[in-house]
Coordinates of C-alpha atoms and ligand atoms in Angstrom, one line a residue:
M1 CA 1.8 -39.1 4.0
K2 CA 1.3 -37.4 0.5
I3 CA 0.5 -33.6 1.3
I4 CA -0.9 -30.8 -1.1
V5 CA 0.1 -27.1 0.0
V6 CA -2.0 -24.4 -2.2
G7 CA -0.3 -21.1 -2.2
T8 CA 3.2 -20.7 -2.0
G9 CA 3.2 -17.2 -0.5
F10 CA 4.6 -16.8 3.8
V11 CA 2.4 -19.1 5.3
G12 CA 2.2 -21.5 2.0
L13 CA 6.2 -22.1 1.4
P14 CA 8.2 -22.1 5.0
H15 CA 5.3 -24.6 5.9
A16 CA 5.8 -27.2 2.5
A17 CA 9.1 -27.0 3.2
V18 CA 9.7 -27.6 6.7
L19 CA 6.5 -30.5 5.7
S20 CA 8.6 -32.0 3.9
E21 CA 11.4 -32.2 6.1
A22 CA 9.5 -34.1 8.2
G23 CA 9.2 -36.9 5.6
H24 CA 6.3 -36.7 4.1
E25 CA 5.9 -36.1 0.0
V26 CA 4.7 -32.1 -0.1
Y27 CA 3.5 -30.5 -3.5
A28 CA 3.4 -27.0 -2.9
Y29 CA 1.3 -25.7 -5.7
D30 CA 0.9 -21.9 -6.8
I31 CA -1.2 -20.4 -10.3
D32 CA 1.8 -18.1 -10.7
P33 CA 4.5 -20.7 -13.0
Q34 CA 6.7 -17.1 -12.7
K35 CA 7.2 -17.8 -8.2
I36 CA 7.2 -21.4 -9.0
A37 CA 10.0 -21.1 -11.5
A38 CA 11.7 -19.4 -8.4
Y39 CA 11.5 -21.8 -5.9
E40 CA 12.8 -23.8 -8.4
S41 CA 15.4 -23.1 -9.1
C42 CA 16.5 -23.1 -5.5
D43 CA 18.0 -19.9 -6.0
R44 CA 18.2 -17.6 -2.6
S45 CA 17.9 -14.7 -4.5
Q46 CA 15.0 -15.5 -6.4
I47 CA 13.4 -17.4 -3.4
E48 CA 13.7 -14.1 -1.1
Y49 CA 12.3 -12.0 -3.8
Y50 CA 8.8 -13.3 -2.7
V51 CA 9.6 -14.9 0.8
N52 CA 12.1 -12.9 2.5
E53 CA 12.9 -15.5 5.7
P54 CA 16.3 -16.8 6.8
G55 CA 17.2 -20.6 6.6
L56 CA 14.1 -20.1 3.7
A57 CA 16.4 -20.7 0.9
A58 CA 18.4 -23.9 2.4
A59 CA 15.5 -25.9 3.7
I60 CA 14.4 -26.1 0.1
A61 CA 17.9 -26.4 -1.4
E62 CA 17.8 -30.2 1.3
T63 CA 14.2 -31.6 0.1
H64 CA 13.8 -30.5 -3.7
N65 CA 13.2 -33.6 -6.2
R66 CA 13.6 -35.7 -3.2
Y67 CA 10.4 -34.7 -0.7
L68 CA 9.8 -31.6 -1.9
F69 CA 7.8 -30.8 -5.8
F70 CA 6.7 -27.4 -6.7
T71 CA 4.8 -27.5 -9.1
T72 CA 1.8 -25.1 -10.9
D73 CA -1.0 -28.4 -12.3
I74 CA -2.0 -30.2 -9.9
S75 CA -4.7 -32.0 -11.2
E76 CA -2.9 -35.5 -11.5
I77 CA -1.0 -35.2 -7.6
A78 CA -5.1 -34.3 -6.5
R79 CA -6.2 -37.7 -7.3
D80 CA -4.5 -39.9 -4.7
A81 CA -3.5 -36.5 -2.2
D82 CA -4.5 -37.2 1.8
V83 CA -4.3 -33.9 3.1
F84 CA -4.7 -30.1 1.6
F85 CA -3.7 -27.0 3.2
M86 CA -4.9 -24.2 2.1
C87 CA -2.4 -21.2 2.8
I88 CA -4.1 -18.6 0.4
N89 CA -3.9 -14.6 0.8
T90 CA -7.2 -13.4 2.1
P91 CA -6.9 -9.6 2.6
P92 CA -9.3 -7.4 4.1
M93 CA -11.7 -5.4 2.5
R94 CA -12.2 -2.0 3.6
N95 CA -15.5 -2.4 5.9
G96 CA -13.0 -4.7 8.0
A97 CA -14.2 -7.9 6.7
T98 CA -12.2 -10.5 5.0
D99 CA -12.1 -10.7 1.3
L100 CA -12.3 -14.8 1.1
S101 CA -12.8 -14.3 -3.5
Y102 CA -8.9 -15.6 -3.6
Y103 CA -9.4 -18.4 -1.6
L104 CA -13.5 -19.6 -2.2
N105 CA -11.7 -19.7 -6.4
A106 CA -9.0 -22.5 -5.2
A107 CA -11.4 -24.3 -2.1
H108 CA -13.8 -24.3 -5.8
D109 CA -11.0 -25.5 -8.1
I110 CA -9.8 -28.4 -5.8
A111 CA -13.3 -29.5 -5.3
A112 CA -14.1 -30.4 -9.1
L113 CA -11.1 -31.6 -9.2
L114 CA -11.3 -34.3 -6.0
A115 CA -14.8 -34.9 -7.3
E116 CA -13.5 -37.1 -9.9
R117 CA -10.7 -38.4 -8.3
E118 CA -12.1 -43.2 -8.2
S119 CA -10.3 -44.1 -5.2
D120 CA -12.1 -43.4 -2.4
N121 CA -9.4 -42.4 0.3
R122 CA -10.2 -40.4 3.1
V123 CA -8.7 -37.3 1.9
I124 CA -9.1 -33.2 4.6
L125 CA -8.8 -30.1 3.3
V126 CA -7.3 -27.7 6.1
N127 CA -7.4 -24.6 6.3
K128 CA -3.6 -22.6 6.9
S129 CA -4.6 -18.6 6.4
T130 CA -6.8 -16.9 8.7
V131 CA -10.1 -16.6 7.8
P132 CA -13.1 -15.7 9.1
V133 CA -14.7 -17.9 12.3
G134 CA -16.8 -20.1 9.7
T135 CA -15.1 -20.7 7.3
A136 CA -14.0 -24.5 7.1
R137 CA -17.8 -25.3 7.7
V138 CA -18.1 -22.5 3.9
L139 CA -15.1 -25.3 2.8
E140 CA -17.4 -28.6 3.9
N141 CA -20.7 -26.9 2.3
I142 CA -18.2 -26.6 -0.9
L143 CA -16.7 -29.7 -1.0
K144 CA -20.7 -31.2 -0.7
E145 CA -21.9 -28.9 -3.5
H146 CA -19.6 -30.9 -5.5
G147 CA -19.9 -33.9 -4.3
V148 CA -16.5 -34.7 -3.3
R149 CA -16.8 -38.0 -1.0
N150 CA -15.0 -39.1 2.1
F151 CA -13.6 -35.6 2.7
G152 CA -13.1 -34.2 6.2
V153 CA -12.7 -30.4 7.2
A154 CA -10.0 -28.3 9.7
S155 CA -8.9 -25.6 10.9
N156 CA -4.9 -25.8 11.2
P157 CA -3.8 -21.6 11.7
E158 CA -0.7 -20.3 11.3
F159 CA 1.1 -19.1 14.3
L160 CA 4.4 -17.5 12.5
A161 CA 6.0 -14.4 12.6
Q162 CA 7.7 -13.2 9.8
G163 CA 11.5 -13.2 10.4
N164 CA 11.3 -16.5 12.3
A165 CA 9.1 -19.0 9.9
I166 CA 11.5 -22.1 9.9
E167 CA 12.8 -21.7 12.9
G168 CA 8.8 -21.1 14.3
S169 CA 7.4 -23.9 11.8
R170 CA 9.8 -26.8 13.5
R171 CA 9.8 -25.5 16.6
P172 CA 6.5 -24.2 17.1
D173 CA 4.8 -22.9 21.2
R174 CA 1.9 -25.0 19.8
V175 CA 0.2 -26.7 17.5
V176 CA -4.0 -25.8 17.2
V177 CA -5.9 -28.7 15.1
G178 CA -9.9 -27.9 14.7
A179 CA -11.8 -31.5 13.2
D180 CA -14.8 -33.3 13.2
T181 CA -14.5 -36.4 13.5
E182 CA -11.8 -38.5 14.9
E183 CA -10.8 -39.6 11.9
D184 CA -9.7 -36.4 10.4
F185 CA -7.9 -35.8 14.4
Q186 CA -5.7 -39.5 13.6
I187 CA -5.0 -37.5 10.0
L188 CA -3.5 -34.6 11.4
R189 CA -1.8 -36.4 13.7
R190 CA 0.2 -38.0 11.2
V191 CA 1.6 -35.4 9.7
Y192 CA 2.4 -33.6 12.9
S193 CA 3.6 -36.7 14.7
Q194 CA 7.1 -35.0 15.7
F195 CA 4.8 -32.4 17.9
V196 CA 2.3 -35.0 19.8
N197 CA 2.9 -35.4 23.2
H198 CA 6.0 -33.0 22.9
V199 CA 7.1 -32.5 26.1
R200 CA 7.4 -28.7 25.2
I201 CA 5.0 -28.3 22.5
K202 CA 1.5 -28.0 23.6
Y203 CA -0.6 -29.5 21.2
V204 CA -4.5 -29.0 20.5
E205 CA -7.2 -30.7 19.0
T206 CA -10.6 -28.4 19.4
T207 CA -13.7 -27.8 17.0
P208 CA -12.9 -25.9 14.0
E209 CA -14.6 -23.0 15.2
T210 CA -12.7 -22.7 18.7
A211 CA -9.6 -23.0 16.2
E212 CA -10.2 -20.1 14.3
S213 CA -11.1 -17.8 17.4
I214 CA -7.6 -18.9 18.8
K215 CA -6.0 -17.5 15.8
Y216 CA -8.0 -13.8 15.9
M217 CA -7.8 -13.8 20.1
G218 CA -4.2 -14.3 19.6
N219 CA -3.2 -11.7 17.5
T220 CA -5.3 -9.3 18.9
L221 CA -4.8 -9.6 22.2
L222 CA -0.5 -9.1 20.9
L223 CA -2.0 -5.6 19.7
T224 CA -3.9 -4.7 22.8
Y225 CA -0.9 -5.2 24.5
I226 CA 1.1 -3.1 22.2
S227 CA -1.4 -0.6 22.4
F228 CA -1.6 -0.3 25.6
W229 CA 2.4 0.4 25.9
N230 CA 2.2 2.7 23.3
G231 CA -1.4 4.6 24.5
V232 CA -0.5 4.5 28.1
G233 CA 3.4 3.8 28.8
A234 CA 4.5 6.2 25.9
R235 CA 1.8 8.8 27.1
V236 CA 2.7 8.7 31.3
A237 CA 6.8 8.6 30.1
E238 CA 5.3 11.9 26.9
S239 CA 3.2 14.1 29.5
L240 CA 4.0 13.1 33.6
P241 CA 7.6 15.1 34.2
N242 CA 10.3 13.1 34.6
V243 CA 9.4 9.4 34.4
R244 CA 11.5 7.6 32.2
M245 CA 10.8 5.2 29.3
E246 CA 13.1 2.4 30.1
D247 CA 13.2 2.5 33.3
L248 CA 9.5 2.1 32.9
K249 CA 9.0 -0.5 30.8
I250 CA 11.9 -2.5 32.6
G251 CA 10.1 -2.1 36.0
V252 CA 6.9 -3.1 35.0
T253 CA 7.5 -6.4 33.1
A254 CA 9.7 -7.5 36.0
D255 CA 6.7 -9.3 36.7
G256 CA 7.3 -12.6 35.7
R257 CA 3.1 -12.1 34.2
I258 CA 3.2 -9.4 31.9
S259 CA 6.0 -9.5 28.6
T260 CA 8.8 -8.0 27.6
W261 CA 7.1 -8.3 23.9
G262 CA 5.0 -6.1 22.7
S263 CA 6.7 -2.8 25.2
Y264 CA 8.7 -2.0 22.9
V265 CA 7.2 1.3 22.1
S266 CA 6.8 2.6 18.8
N267 CA 4.7 4.8 16.1
G268 CA 2.5 1.8 15.2
A269 CA 2.5 -1.9 15.1
G270 CA 2.5 -2.4 11.1
G271 CA 2.2 -5.9 9.0
S272 CA 0.1 -8.0 7.1
C273 CA -2.5 -9.6 9.9
F274 CA -2.6 -7.5 12.8
G275 CA -4.4 -4.5 11.4
K276 CA -6.3 -7.2 9.1
D277 CA -6.8 -9.4 11.6
I278 CA -8.8 -6.8 14.4
Q279 CA -10.6 -5.6 11.7
S280 CA -12.2 -8.8 10.9
L281 CA -12.7 -9.5 14.0
I282 CA -14.5 -6.4 15.0
Y283 CA -16.6 -7.5 11.3
Q284 CA -17.7 -10.4 12.5
L285 CA -18.2 -9.6 16.2
N286 CA -21.0 -6.9 15.4
Q287 CA -22.3 -9.2 12.6
A288 CA -23.2 -10.5 15.3
G289 CA -24.6 -8.4 17.3
A290 CA -21.5 -8.2 20.3
S291 CA -20.0 -5.5 21.5
T292 CA -16.8 -4.0 20.5
D293 CA -15.5 -1.3 22.5
L294 CA -11.8 -2.5 23.3
L295 CA -11.4 -4.3 20.3
Q296 CA -12.1 -0.4 18.1
A297 CA -10.2 1.5 21.1
V298 CA -7.3 -0.9 20.7
Y299 CA -7.1 0.0 16.8
N300 CA -7.6 3.3 17.0
I301 CA -5.6 3.4 19.4
N302 CA -2.5 1.5 16.8
E303 CA -3.7 3.8 13.6
Y304 CA -3.0 6.9 15.9
Q305 CA 0.5 6.1 16.9
K306 CA 1.2 6.9 13.0
T307 CA 1.2 10.2 13.1
Y308 CA 1.3 11.4 16.0
L309 CA 4.6 12.3 15.9
V310 CA 4.4 14.1 12.9
D311 CA 1.7 16.5 15.2
R312 CA 4.0 16.7 17.7
A313 CA 6.8 18.2 15.9
I314 CA 4.3 20.4 14.9
H315 CA 2.9 21.5 18.2
E316 CA 5.8 20.4 20.3
A317 CA 8.7 21.2 18.1
N318 CA 7.0 24.2 16.1
F319 CA 8.6 22.4 13.6
N320 CA 6.8 24.0 9.6
F321 CA 7.3 20.5 7.6
N322 CA 5.3 22.9 4.6
Q323 CA 8.9 23.0 1.9
K324 CA 11.1 21.0 3.8
T325 CA 13.1 17.3 3.2
V326 CA 12.1 14.7 5.3
A327 CA 14.6 12.1 5.5
L328 CA 12.8 8.5 6.6
L329 CA 14.8 6.0 7.9
G330 CA 12.9 2.4 7.7
L331 CA 10.1 1.6 5.6
A332 CA 9.2 -1.8 6.3
F333 CA 6.8 -3.1 9.1
K334 CA 9.2 -4.0 11.4
K335 CA 13.2 -5.1 11.2
R336 CA 14.7 -7.9 9.2
T337 CA 12.1 -8.2 6.7
N338 CA 11.0 -5.5 3.2
D339 CA 7.6 -6.1 3.9
M340 CA 5.8 -3.4 3.8
R341 CA 2.4 -4.0 4.2
D342 CA 0.5 -1.3 6.5
S343 CA 3.9 -0.9 7.8
A344 CA 3.8 2.4 9.6
A345 CA 5.8 4.1 7.3
L346 CA 2.9 3.8 4.7
K347 CA 1.0 6.6 7.2
A348 CA 4.1 8.4 7.9
V349 CA 4.3 9.2 4.0
E350 CA 0.8 10.2 3.8
A351 CA 1.2 13.0 7.2
L352 CA 3.9 14.2 5.4
L353 CA 3.2 14.4 1.6
G354 CA -0.2 16.2 3.3
K355 CA 2.0 18.5 5.5
G356 CA 3.3 19.6 1.8
V357 CA 7.4 18.5 2.6
K358 CA 8.6 19.6 -0.6
E359 CA 10.6 16.3 -0.1
I360 CA 11.0 12.9 1.5
R361 CA 13.9 11.0 1.1
A362 CA 13.4 7.4 1.4
Y363 CA 16.0 4.3 2.4
D364 CA 15.7 0.5 4.0
P365 CA 18.3 -2.0 4.1
L366 CA 15.6 -4.4 2.4
A367 CA 12.7 -2.3 1.1
M368 CA 14.4 0.3 -1.0
E369 CA 12.7 -2.6 -4.3
A370 CA 8.8 -2.8 -2.7
A371 CA 9.0 0.6 -1.2
Q372 CA 9.0 1.6 -5.4
E373 CA 6.6 -1.2 -6.1
Y374 CA 4.2 1.0 -3.5
W375 CA 4.9 4.9 -5.1
F376 CA 6.8 5.2 -7.6
N377 CA 3.8 6.0 -9.4
P378 CA 3.4 9.4 -10.2
E379 CA 0.3 8.6 -12.4
K380 CA -1.6 7.2 -9.1
N381 CA -1.1 10.2 -7.7
H382 CA 1.2 13.5 -8.4
L383 CA 3.0 13.8 -5.1
L384 CA 4.4 10.6 -5.1
E385 CA 7.5 12.4 -7.2
R386 CA 8.2 13.7 -4.0
I387 CA 9.9 10.8 -2.9
T388 CA 13.1 9.9 -3.5
Y389 CA 15.2 6.7 -3.0
H390 CA 18.6 6.4 -1.6
E391 CA 21.0 3.7 -0.9
S392 CA 21.9 4.5 2.6
A393 CA 20.8 6.2 5.6
Q394 CA 23.8 9.1 5.5
E395 CA 22.5 9.3 1.6
A396 CA 19.2 9.8 3.1
L397 CA 20.1 12.8 5.0
R398 CA 22.3 15.2 3.0
G399 CA 20.0 18.3 3.0
S400 CA 17.4 17.0 4.9
D401 CA 16.3 19.3 7.5
A402 CA 14.8 17.1 9.9
V403 CA 15.0 12.9 9.8
F404 CA 12.1 10.5 10.8
I405 CA 13.0 7.1 11.8
S406 CA 10.3 4.8 11.3
T407 CA 11.3 0.7 11.6
D408 CA 13.2 -1.0 14.0
W409 CA 16.7 -1.5 12.2
E410 CA 19.6 -1.8 14.2
E411 CA 21.9 -0.1 11.7
F412 CA 20.3 3.1 13.0
R413 CA 21.2 2.4 16.8
G414 CA 24.5 4.6 15.3
L415 CA 22.5 7.2 13.8
S416 CA 23.0 10.1 16.2
R417 CA 27.2 9.7 15.0
T418 CA 25.7 9.9 11.1
I419 CA 23.4 13.0 11.7
E420 CA 25.8 15.0 13.8
K421 CA 28.6 14.6 10.3
T422 CA 25.5 14.8 7.7
V423 CA 23.4 17.4 8.4
A424 CA 23.9 20.8 10.8
P425 CA 21.7 21.9 13.9
P426 CA 18.7 23.7 13.5
Y427 CA 18.1 20.6 12.9
L428 CA 14.5 18.0 14.4
V429 CA 15.5 14.4 15.2
I430 CA 11.7 12.1 15.2
D431 CA 12.3 8.9 16.8
G432 CA 9.4 6.7 16.2
R433 CA 11.4 3.5 17.8
R434 CA 13.8 5.0 20.2
M435 CA 16.6 3.8 18.3
M436 CA 19.1 6.6 19.8
P437 CA 20.6 5.3 23.0
D438 CA 23.1 8.6 22.9
Y439 CA 20.3 10.8 21.6
E440 CA 21.4 13.4 24.8
M441 CA 24.7 14.0 22.9
L442 CA 22.9 15.3 20.1
V443 CA 20.3 17.8 21.7
E444 CA 24.0 19.1 23.7
K445 CA 25.2 20.4 20.1
G446 CA 22.3 22.1 19.0
Y447 CA 19.5 18.8 17.3
D448 CA 15.8 18.9 18.5
F449 CA 14.9 15.4 19.5
L450 CA 11.5 14.1 19.3
A451 CA 10.6 10.0 20.2
V452 CA 8.0 8.5 21.3
G453 CA 8.2 7.8 24.6
S454 CA 9.5 11.1 25.8
P455 CA 8.8 14.8 25.6
F456 CA 10.1 17.2 23.5
L457 CA 13.8 17.8 23.5
P458 CA 14.7 21.6 22.2
G459 CA 17.8 21.3 21.1
K460 CA 20.5 23.4 23.1
A461 CA 21.8 26.7 22.1
V462 CA 24.9 26.3 20.7
V463 CA 27.3 28.8 22.3
T464 CA 30.8 29.5 21.6
Q465 CA 33.3 31.3 22.9
S466 CA 37.1 31.8 23.2
S467 CA 39.6 30.2 25.1
D468 CA 40.6 33.0 27.0
N469 CA 37.4 33.5 27.6
G470 CA 38.3 37.1 26.6
V471 CA 36.1 39.3 24.6
A472 CA 36.4 39.4 20.4
V473 CA 36.8 43.1 19.7
E474 CA 36.4 43.4 17.0
L475 CA 39.0 47.2 15.7
E476 CA 38.2 49.9 13.0
P477 CA 39.8 50.4 10.1
A478 CA 41.9 53.0 10.6
Ligands
UGA1 C1 2.5 -11.4 13.9 C2 2.3 -12.1 15.1 O1 3.1 -11.6 16.2 C3 1.8 -14.2 15.1 O2 2.3 -14.8 16.5 C4 1.2 -13.7 14.3 O3 1.4 -15.2 13.8 C5 1.4 -13.1 12.7 O4 1.3 -12.1 12.9 C6 0.2 -13.8 12.2 O5 -0.6 -13.2 11.4 O6 1.0 -13.9 10.9 P1 4.4 -10.0 12.7 O7 3.1 -9.5 11.7 O8 5.4 -11.1 12.0 O9 3.7 -11.3 13.1 O10 4.7 -9.4 13.9 P2 5.4 -8.8 15.0 O11 6.8 -9.3 15.4 O12 4.7 -9.4 15.5 O13 5.3 -7.6 14.5 C7 4.0 -6.5 14.0 C8 4.1 -4.8 14.5 O14 4.3 -4.5 15.8 C9 5.1 -4.9 13.7 O15 5.1 -3.2 13.0 C10 6.2 -4.6 15.1 O16 7.9 -3.4 14.6 C11 5.6 -4.2 16.5 N1 5.8 -4.1 17.4 C12 6.2 -5.3 18.3 C13 5.6 -2.9 18.7 O17 6.0 -1.9 17.8 N2 6.5 -2.7 19.4 C14 6.9 -4.6 20.4 O18 7.1 -4.9 21.1 C15 6.9 -5.5 19.5

């Protein structure tokens, strides 16, 4: 099949690479020439600057210029393409609605090109990015408006999690195809022939609107489950006596019907999808006059979780942030990515600056560049000058009065030793990810410890005793 993937971000680029592995002739198209030049170079660091996914650069190098081509111009190729995958960013607006302006611009451009083609071959436009229910119908109307002949529209939502895009595309748990005609289903079966009738992969054919809804239902259910653990599990272990968070989690999730994924309590789930999708679904249902109480509660719980540790530090640990220096470890929304979109760290920074901290010493193994793009703009707000950037966790800890762990990077598991070597009590450790299995050692040594899913643990007083238990005597000078 001759396929054009429109938009080469996190969704489009891995999709194009994996489609080309299946022997299709794939054109990855983007209006940004810098991106296209980076991908064409096949240079890993240049590719990862835009999309940081394990295995992506190798996958591109494998099929580039054989089955996979990059371009900023599809005016020729569009003439005889079979399928267009729309992988365009659809950011949220302030009221929760989805901003479709980039998507609609691209749809109009493509429709204008297709209206001019000579061939009468069937062409299908497939929505892969998450778009409100009914968007396939909007696309259909745009194509009609431009007078495009013999076309179909479809919805084929993306279910990948960041950090697993290539493997997830090669072996998805499901492929959902929403279309209107048997002819279009058939074309998409040819695109995904390796997944049709697969023993482990569910290949679901349905209406475009159902396919669009499956994506929203999936993401909001995952966030609901995380929020159950954050809003109920963590509260039980923090507030009721003698409850151990890890045992609670193991005991509950031992039931085969209950997932372990999502039971890792945290200072809030972030990323480019969960927050955006739940807000969009709330907006869509409100517009339709349907009730959204559960979704609204889930959204509120997740937002509350992003800053509540700062409040707990003030009220439970009696910590006064005013003029204090705080090390902030982890800026990305989860480990193994440099993506900071809707990261809990963004809200933590706002809360800390609001409480008057003197300095935030930030460190993340991958997201330092992204962080500086977010924050290194003192003209936007002079408070941003208070954020400093460091090359290691230990550097960030130096001279701080407290540390806030915001991302579940593996390297933070060994942090207690680094803390002990770098900063002395009185000192407050705020663990938003329960990353420190040996926190008791820190408490013994006098460090205060505050974690999601545990009551506050004040550091034990450090008592120095002389080795023979004798009484210290001070003699007056003669
Ligand atoms: C999410 C979904 O998991 C994918 O299925 C979906 O396709 C994708 O959004 C999308 O719509 O594109 P992703 O945003 O990459 O994927 O990240 P997740 O791994 O789901 O994590 C989201 C957030 O939840 C992170 O901040 C993570 O740290 C947090 N999380 C996850 C928890 O706080 N606790 C957990 O137990 C699991």
